[in-house]
Amino acid sequence: LPFIGQKVKQGDPLYCVVDTVTGKPNITRHKSSEPAYIDEVRVMDPGGISGIGGSGPSGPLQRVSIKLRYNRNPVIGDKFSSRHGQKGVMSQLWPACDMPFSENGMVPDIMFNPHGFPSRMTIGMLIESMAGKAGAQHGIFQDATPFQFSEKNTAIDHFGHQLVKAGYHYYGSETLYSGMLGVEFEARIFMGVVYYQRLRHMVSDKFQVRSMGPVNAYTRQPVKGRKMGGGIRFGEMERDAMIAHGTSYLLHDRLMNSSDSHKMVVCKKCGQLLSSLVAPPRRSDATRSARAFCVYCQSGEHCVVVKLPFVFRYLSSELAAMNIRMSLGIEDLLED
Ligand SMILES: [Zn+2]
């Protein structure tokens, strides 16, 4: 078993089980490429599942729980939230020297857009901010019992008086100075103390990359899922948007070239996809080129190469299995 607080990197042993029959040790290692710390090791239920079928309280260990802790600094794209459901994604990460500062040199940790408040009606966060600021100034704990305030005796007045007593503006707003220019901001800015927590949606778990990669065996389209190195679906709505913008070349690139583009031989005469065969080049053929041949028409002279999405061929095969024939009407391009 590992020591608590021990740092484990990829490939480091986590725990070891000794096989009592063969006497061989079996080591399990840390799989993730991200280093972790051992947070907790719990020896669980030495007697098996509540003593039943186990080897008694003094028997050998049956189960052990190892908790890992990953240290992750906040990066752009991580999600944070206050206790009022005011959640958001960090979009900028500034050095403290570029942040605005107050008269007594305080620098905010988080800045956010006030337009997030009217529609979400999270007044509680503003009140928490005022209460937190007043409490921090006076060194007191605030009473957060519900239904203590009324229309006549509002929370804003209660904490406003405390803030005034601490030398602040009634609503807790103060003059800030630009961290980049050092000049005073024209507007007074509301700054206070709010409890924030990090939500477990982090970019390092979510980002997707793909250039070439695994494809589905049936459709030959890129697979889905981040773990498998799949693509991000370009769905119907995205397709509609492309059509609306008239970007047909880009649409073709997404749906064909970057997906399941496939060249196949189709017979122009009967229009069938599946009847055409590609025979290996004849040994006597000097050009050594593969010859297409239509089984249905018993000739190869009408066969042409067409570029199609591979799923189309798959659809055609599935329909053929249900006794439905699909034929293409192929015409030559008119030369002008
Ligand atoms: Zn044919």
Coordinates of C-alpha atoms and ligand atoms in Angstrom, one line a residue:
L1 CA 0.0 0.0 0.0
P2 CA 1.2 3.5 -0.7
F3 CA 2.1 6.2 1.9
I4 CA -0.4 9.0 2.5
G5 CA 0.8 12.2 0.8
Q6 CA 3.1 10.3 -1.5
K7 CA 3.3 11.6 -5.1
V8 CA 2.7 9.1 -7.8
K9 CA 3.6 9.7 -11.5
Q10 CA 2.6 7.6 -14.5
G11 CA 3.9 4.1 -14.1
D12 CA 4.6 4.4 -10.4
P13 CA 3.4 1.4 -8.4
L14 CA 0.1 2.1 -6.5
Y15 CA -0.3 -1.1 -4.6
C16 CA 0.8 -4.7 -4.7
V17 CA -1.1 -7.9 -4.2
V18 CA 0.8 -11.1 -3.4
D19 CA -0.7 -14.3 -4.8
T20 CA -0.7 -16.8 -1.8
V21 CA -0.7 -19.8 -4.2
T22 CA 2.2 -18.9 -6.5
G23 CA 3.8 -16.4 -4.1
K24 CA 4.1 -14.0 -7.0
P25 CA 3.6 -10.2 -6.4
N26 CA 1.2 -8.4 -8.7
I27 CA 1.8 -4.7 -8.9
T28 CA -0.9 -2.2 -10.0
R29 CA 0.5 1.1 -11.4
H30 CA -0.7 4.6 -11.7
K31 CA -2.2 4.8 -15.2
S32 CA -3.0 8.5 -15.8
S33 CA -0.3 10.7 -17.2
E34 CA -1.3 13.3 -14.7
P35 CA 0.7 13.0 -11.4
A36 CA -1.4 12.5 -8.2
Y37 CA -1.0 12.5 -4.5
I38 CA -2.3 9.7 -2.2
D39 CA -5.0 11.4 -0.3
E40 CA -6.4 8.6 1.8
V41 CA -5.9 4.9 2.2
R42 CA -8.7 3.0 3.9
V43 CA -8.5 -0.6 5.0
M44 CA -12.1 -1.7 4.5
D45 CA -13.9 -4.5 6.2
P46 CA -11.2 -7.0 7.0
G47 CA -13.8 -9.7 7.6
G48 CA -15.2 -9.7 4.1
I49 CA -18.7 -8.2 3.4
S50 CA -20.0 -7.6 6.9
G51 CA -18.4 -10.8 8.2
I52 CA -20.4 -13.1 5.9
G53 CA -18.2 -15.3 3.8
G54 CA -15.2 -13.4 5.1
S55 CA -12.3 -14.8 7.1
G56 CA -13.3 -13.1 10.3
P57 CA -12.3 -9.8 11.8
S58 CA -8.7 -10.9 12.2
G59 CA -8.5 -12.4 8.7
P60 CA -6.5 -11.1 5.7
L61 CA -7.5 -7.8 4.0
Q62 CA -10.3 -8.2 1.5
R63 CA -10.7 -4.6 0.3
V64 CA -8.7 -1.4 0.4
S65 CA -9.8 2.0 -0.8
I66 CA -7.1 4.4 -2.1
K67 CA -8.2 7.9 -2.8
L68 CA -6.1 10.0 -5.2
R69 CA -5.8 13.8 -5.2
Y70 CA -4.9 15.7 -8.4
N71 CA -3.5 19.2 -8.0
R72 CA -4.8 21.3 -10.8
N73 CA -4.2 25.0 -11.0
P74 CA -7.1 27.0 -12.5
V75 CA -6.6 27.4 -16.3
I76 CA -8.7 29.3 -18.9
G77 CA -11.8 27.2 -19.5
D78 CA -12.3 25.9 -16.0
K79 CA -15.7 26.4 -14.5
F80 CA -16.4 28.2 -11.2
S81 CA -19.5 29.0 -9.3
S82 CA -20.8 31.0 -6.3
R83 CA -23.3 29.4 -4.0
H84 CA -26.1 31.1 -5.8
G85 CA -25.8 29.2 -9.0
Q86 CA -23.9 32.1 -10.6
K87 CA -21.6 29.8 -12.6
G88 CA -19.2 30.7 -15.3
V89 CA -16.1 29.8 -17.2
M90 CA -12.8 31.5 -16.7
S91 CA -12.1 33.3 -19.9
Q92 CA -9.1 35.4 -18.9
L93 CA -6.3 34.8 -16.4
W94 CA -4.5 38.0 -15.6
P95 CA -1.4 38.6 -13.5
A96 CA -2.4 40.4 -10.2
C97 CA -0.5 43.5 -11.3
D98 CA -2.9 44.0 -14.2
M99 CA -6.0 43.7 -12.1
P100 CA -7.7 46.9 -10.8
F101 CA -7.0 47.7 -7.1
S102 CA -8.8 49.6 -4.4
E103 CA -7.6 52.6 -2.4
N104 CA -6.1 50.3 0.3
G105 CA -4.5 48.1 -2.3
M106 CA -6.9 45.2 -2.4
V107 CA -7.1 43.3 -5.7
P108 CA -10.2 41.3 -6.7
D109 CA -9.8 37.6 -7.4
I110 CA -12.7 37.4 -9.8
M111 CA -14.3 40.0 -12.0
F112 CA -17.5 39.3 -13.8
N113 CA -20.1 41.0 -16.0
P114 CA -23.0 42.6 -14.1
H115 CA -25.4 41.7 -17.0
G116 CA -25.5 38.2 -15.5
F117 CA -27.6 39.4 -12.6
P118 CA -30.9 41.0 -13.8
S119 CA -32.1 38.0 -15.8
R120 CA -31.0 35.4 -13.2
M121 CA -32.2 37.4 -10.3
T122 CA -29.4 36.2 -7.9
I123 CA -29.8 39.1 -5.5
G124 CA -28.5 36.8 -2.8
M125 CA -25.0 36.9 -4.2
L126 CA -25.0 40.7 -4.0
I127 CA -26.3 40.5 -0.4
E128 CA -23.7 37.9 0.4
S129 CA -21.1 40.1 -1.0
M130 CA -22.2 43.1 1.2
A131 CA -22.5 40.8 4.3
G132 CA -19.2 39.3 3.7
K133 CA -17.5 42.6 3.3
A134 CA -19.1 44.1 6.4
G135 CA -18.3 41.0 8.3
A136 CA -14.7 41.0 7.3
Q137 CA -14.4 44.7 8.2
H138 CA -15.9 44.3 11.7
G139 CA -14.5 40.8 12.3
I140 CA -17.9 39.3 13.0
F141 CA -19.9 36.4 11.8
Q142 CA -23.1 37.4 10.0
D143 CA -26.3 35.7 10.9
A144 CA -27.7 34.0 7.8
T145 CA -31.0 32.8 9.3
P146 CA -33.7 33.1 6.7
F147 CA -36.8 35.4 7.0
Q148 CA -35.0 37.8 9.3
F149 CA -35.5 40.8 7.0
S150 CA -38.7 42.4 5.7
E151 CA -39.8 45.1 3.3
K152 CA -39.4 47.7 6.0
N153 CA -36.1 46.3 7.5
T154 CA -34.1 45.2 4.4
A155 CA -30.9 43.3 4.4
I156 CA -29.3 46.0 2.2
D157 CA -30.0 48.6 5.0
H158 CA -28.7 46.3 7.7
F159 CA -25.4 45.6 6.0
G160 CA -25.3 49.1 4.5
H161 CA -25.2 50.6 8.0
Q162 CA -22.4 48.2 8.9
L163 CA -20.5 49.2 5.8
V164 CA -20.9 52.9 6.5
K165 CA -19.6 52.3 10.1
A166 CA -16.6 50.6 8.5
G167 CA -16.0 53.7 6.4
Y168 CA -17.4 52.5 3.1
H169 CA -20.0 53.7 0.8
Y170 CA -23.5 52.7 1.9
Y171 CA -23.8 50.0 -0.8
G172 CA -20.3 48.9 -0.5
S173 CA -19.1 50.2 -3.8
E174 CA -15.7 51.8 -3.9
T175 CA -13.3 53.7 -6.2
L176 CA -11.0 51.4 -8.1
Y177 CA -7.8 52.2 -10.0
S178 CA -6.8 50.5 -13.3
G179 CA -4.1 48.0 -12.8
M180 CA -2.7 48.6 -16.3
L181 CA -2.8 52.4 -16.4
G182 CA -3.0 53.4 -12.7
V183 CA -5.8 55.9 -13.4
E184 CA -8.9 56.1 -11.3
F185 CA -12.0 54.5 -12.8
E186 CA -14.9 56.9 -13.4
A187 CA -17.5 54.6 -11.9
R188 CA -17.5 53.3 -8.4
I189 CA -17.3 49.5 -8.5
F190 CA -18.9 47.1 -6.1
M191 CA -16.3 44.8 -4.6
G192 CA -17.0 42.3 -1.8
V193 CA -16.4 38.9 -0.4
V194 CA -18.2 35.9 -1.9
Y195 CA -17.7 32.2 -1.4
Y196 CA -16.7 30.7 -4.7
Q197 CA -16.1 27.0 -5.5
R198 CA -14.6 25.2 -8.5
L199 CA -16.9 22.9 -10.4
R200 CA -15.5 19.7 -11.7
H201 CA -15.7 20.5 -15.4
M202 CA -12.2 21.3 -16.4
V203 CA -10.8 21.8 -19.9
S204 CA -8.1 19.2 -19.3
D205 CA -10.9 16.6 -19.1
K206 CA -12.9 18.0 -22.0
F207 CA -10.7 19.2 -24.9
Q208 CA -11.0 17.3 -28.1
V209 CA -8.5 17.0 -30.9
R210 CA -8.6 15.0 -34.1
S211 CA -6.9 15.2 -37.4
M212 CA -6.9 11.6 -38.7
G213 CA -7.9 8.8 -36.4
P214 CA -10.1 5.8 -35.8
V215 CA -13.2 5.4 -38.0
N216 CA -16.4 3.3 -37.6
A217 CA -16.0 0.0 -39.4
Y218 CA -19.5 0.1 -40.9
T219 CA -19.8 3.7 -42.0
R220 CA -16.1 4.7 -42.2
Q221 CA -17.0 7.9 -40.5
P222 CA -14.9 9.2 -37.6
V223 CA -15.9 7.6 -34.3
K224 CA -17.4 9.7 -31.5
G225 CA -16.2 10.1 -28.0
R226 CA -13.2 12.0 -26.6
K227 CA -11.5 9.0 -25.1
M228 CA -11.3 7.3 -28.4
G229 CA -9.9 10.3 -30.2
G230 CA -13.1 10.8 -32.1
G231 CA -14.5 13.8 -33.8
I232 CA -17.1 16.4 -32.8
R233 CA -20.4 15.8 -34.6
F234 CA -21.3 18.1 -37.4
G235 CA -25.0 17.6 -37.2
E236 CA -28.1 18.6 -39.1
M237 CA -28.4 22.0 -37.5
E238 CA -24.8 22.8 -38.4
R239 CA -25.4 21.6 -41.9
D240 CA -28.5 23.9 -42.1
A241 CA -26.4 26.9 -40.9
M242 CA -23.8 26.2 -43.6
I243 CA -26.5 25.9 -46.3
A244 CA -28.0 29.2 -45.1
H245 CA -24.6 30.9 -45.4
G246 CA -24.1 29.4 -48.9
T247 CA -20.7 27.9 -47.9
S248 CA -21.2 24.8 -50.0
Y249 CA -17.5 24.2 -50.5
L250 CA -16.9 24.1 -46.8
L251 CA -19.9 21.9 -46.3
H252 CA -18.6 19.5 -48.8
D253 CA -15.2 19.5 -47.1
R254 CA -16.8 18.7 -43.7
L255 CA -19.3 16.1 -44.8
M256 CA -17.2 14.4 -47.5
N257 CA -13.5 15.0 -47.6
S258 CA -13.0 15.1 -43.8
S259 CA -15.4 12.3 -43.2
D260 CA -16.1 9.2 -45.2
S261 CA -15.3 10.2 -48.8
H262 CA -15.1 7.1 -51.0
K263 CA -14.5 6.4 -54.6
M264 CA -16.5 3.6 -56.2
V265 CA -17.4 2.3 -59.6
V266 CA -21.0 2.7 -60.7
C267 CA -22.5 1.4 -63.9
K268 CA -24.0 4.3 -66.0
K269 CA -26.3 2.0 -68.0
C270 CA -28.1 0.2 -65.1
G271 CA -27.3 2.8 -62.4
Q272 CA -26.3 0.1 -59.9
L273 CA -23.7 0.6 -57.2
L274 CA -23.2 -3.0 -56.2
S275 CA -23.3 -4.8 -59.5
S276 CA -20.0 -3.2 -60.6
L277 CA -16.9 -5.1 -59.9
V278 CA -13.3 -4.1 -60.1
A279 CA -11.3 -6.9 -61.6
P280 CA -7.5 -7.1 -61.1
P281 CA -5.5 -6.0 -64.1
R282 CA -5.0 -8.6 -66.8
R283 CA -1.4 -9.9 -67.0
S284 CA -1.3 -9.1 -70.7
D285 CA -2.4 -5.5 -70.0
A286 CA 0.5 -3.2 -70.5
T287 CA -1.0 -0.3 -68.5
R288 CA -1.7 -2.7 -65.6
S289 CA -4.8 -0.7 -64.7
A290 CA -7.7 -2.3 -62.8
R291 CA -10.8 -2.9 -65.0
A292 CA -14.3 -2.2 -63.9
F293 CA -17.0 -4.7 -64.9
C294 CA -20.8 -4.6 -64.4
V295 CA -22.1 -8.1 -63.6
Y296 CA -25.7 -7.0 -64.3
C297 CA -25.0 -5.7 -67.8
Q298 CA -22.2 -8.2 -68.5
S299 CA -20.0 -5.3 -69.8
G300 CA -17.5 -2.8 -68.4
E301 CA -17.9 -0.1 -70.9
H302 CA -20.5 2.0 -69.0
C303 CA -18.6 1.9 -65.7
V304 CA -17.5 5.2 -64.2
V305 CA -15.8 6.2 -61.0
V306 CA -18.0 8.3 -58.6
K307 CA -17.1 9.9 -55.3
L308 CA -19.7 9.2 -52.6
P309 CA -19.9 9.2 -48.9
F310 CA -19.2 5.6 -47.8
V311 CA -22.4 5.5 -45.7
F312 CA -24.3 5.8 -49.0
R313 CA -22.9 2.6 -50.1
Y314 CA -23.7 1.0 -46.8
L315 CA -27.3 2.2 -47.1
S316 CA -27.4 0.7 -50.5
S317 CA -26.2 -2.6 -49.2
E318 CA -28.7 -2.6 -46.3
L319 CA -31.6 -1.8 -48.7
A320 CA -30.4 -4.6 -51.0
A321 CA -30.7 -6.9 -48.0
M322 CA -34.3 -5.9 -47.8
N323 CA -34.8 -6.5 -51.5
I324 CA -34.8 -2.8 -52.4
R325 CA -32.7 -1.8 -55.4
M326 CA -31.2 1.6 -55.5
S327 CA -30.1 3.0 -58.8
L328 CA -28.3 6.2 -59.7
G329 CA -29.0 8.3 -62.7
I330 CA -25.6 9.3 -63.8
E331 CA -25.1 11.7 -66.7
D332 CA -21.9 13.1 -68.1
L333 CA -21.0 16.7 -67.4
L334 CA -22.0 18.9 -70.2
E335 CA -18.8 20.4 -71.7
D336 CA -19.4 24.0 -72.5
Ligands
ZN1 ZN -24.7 -2.2 -65.4

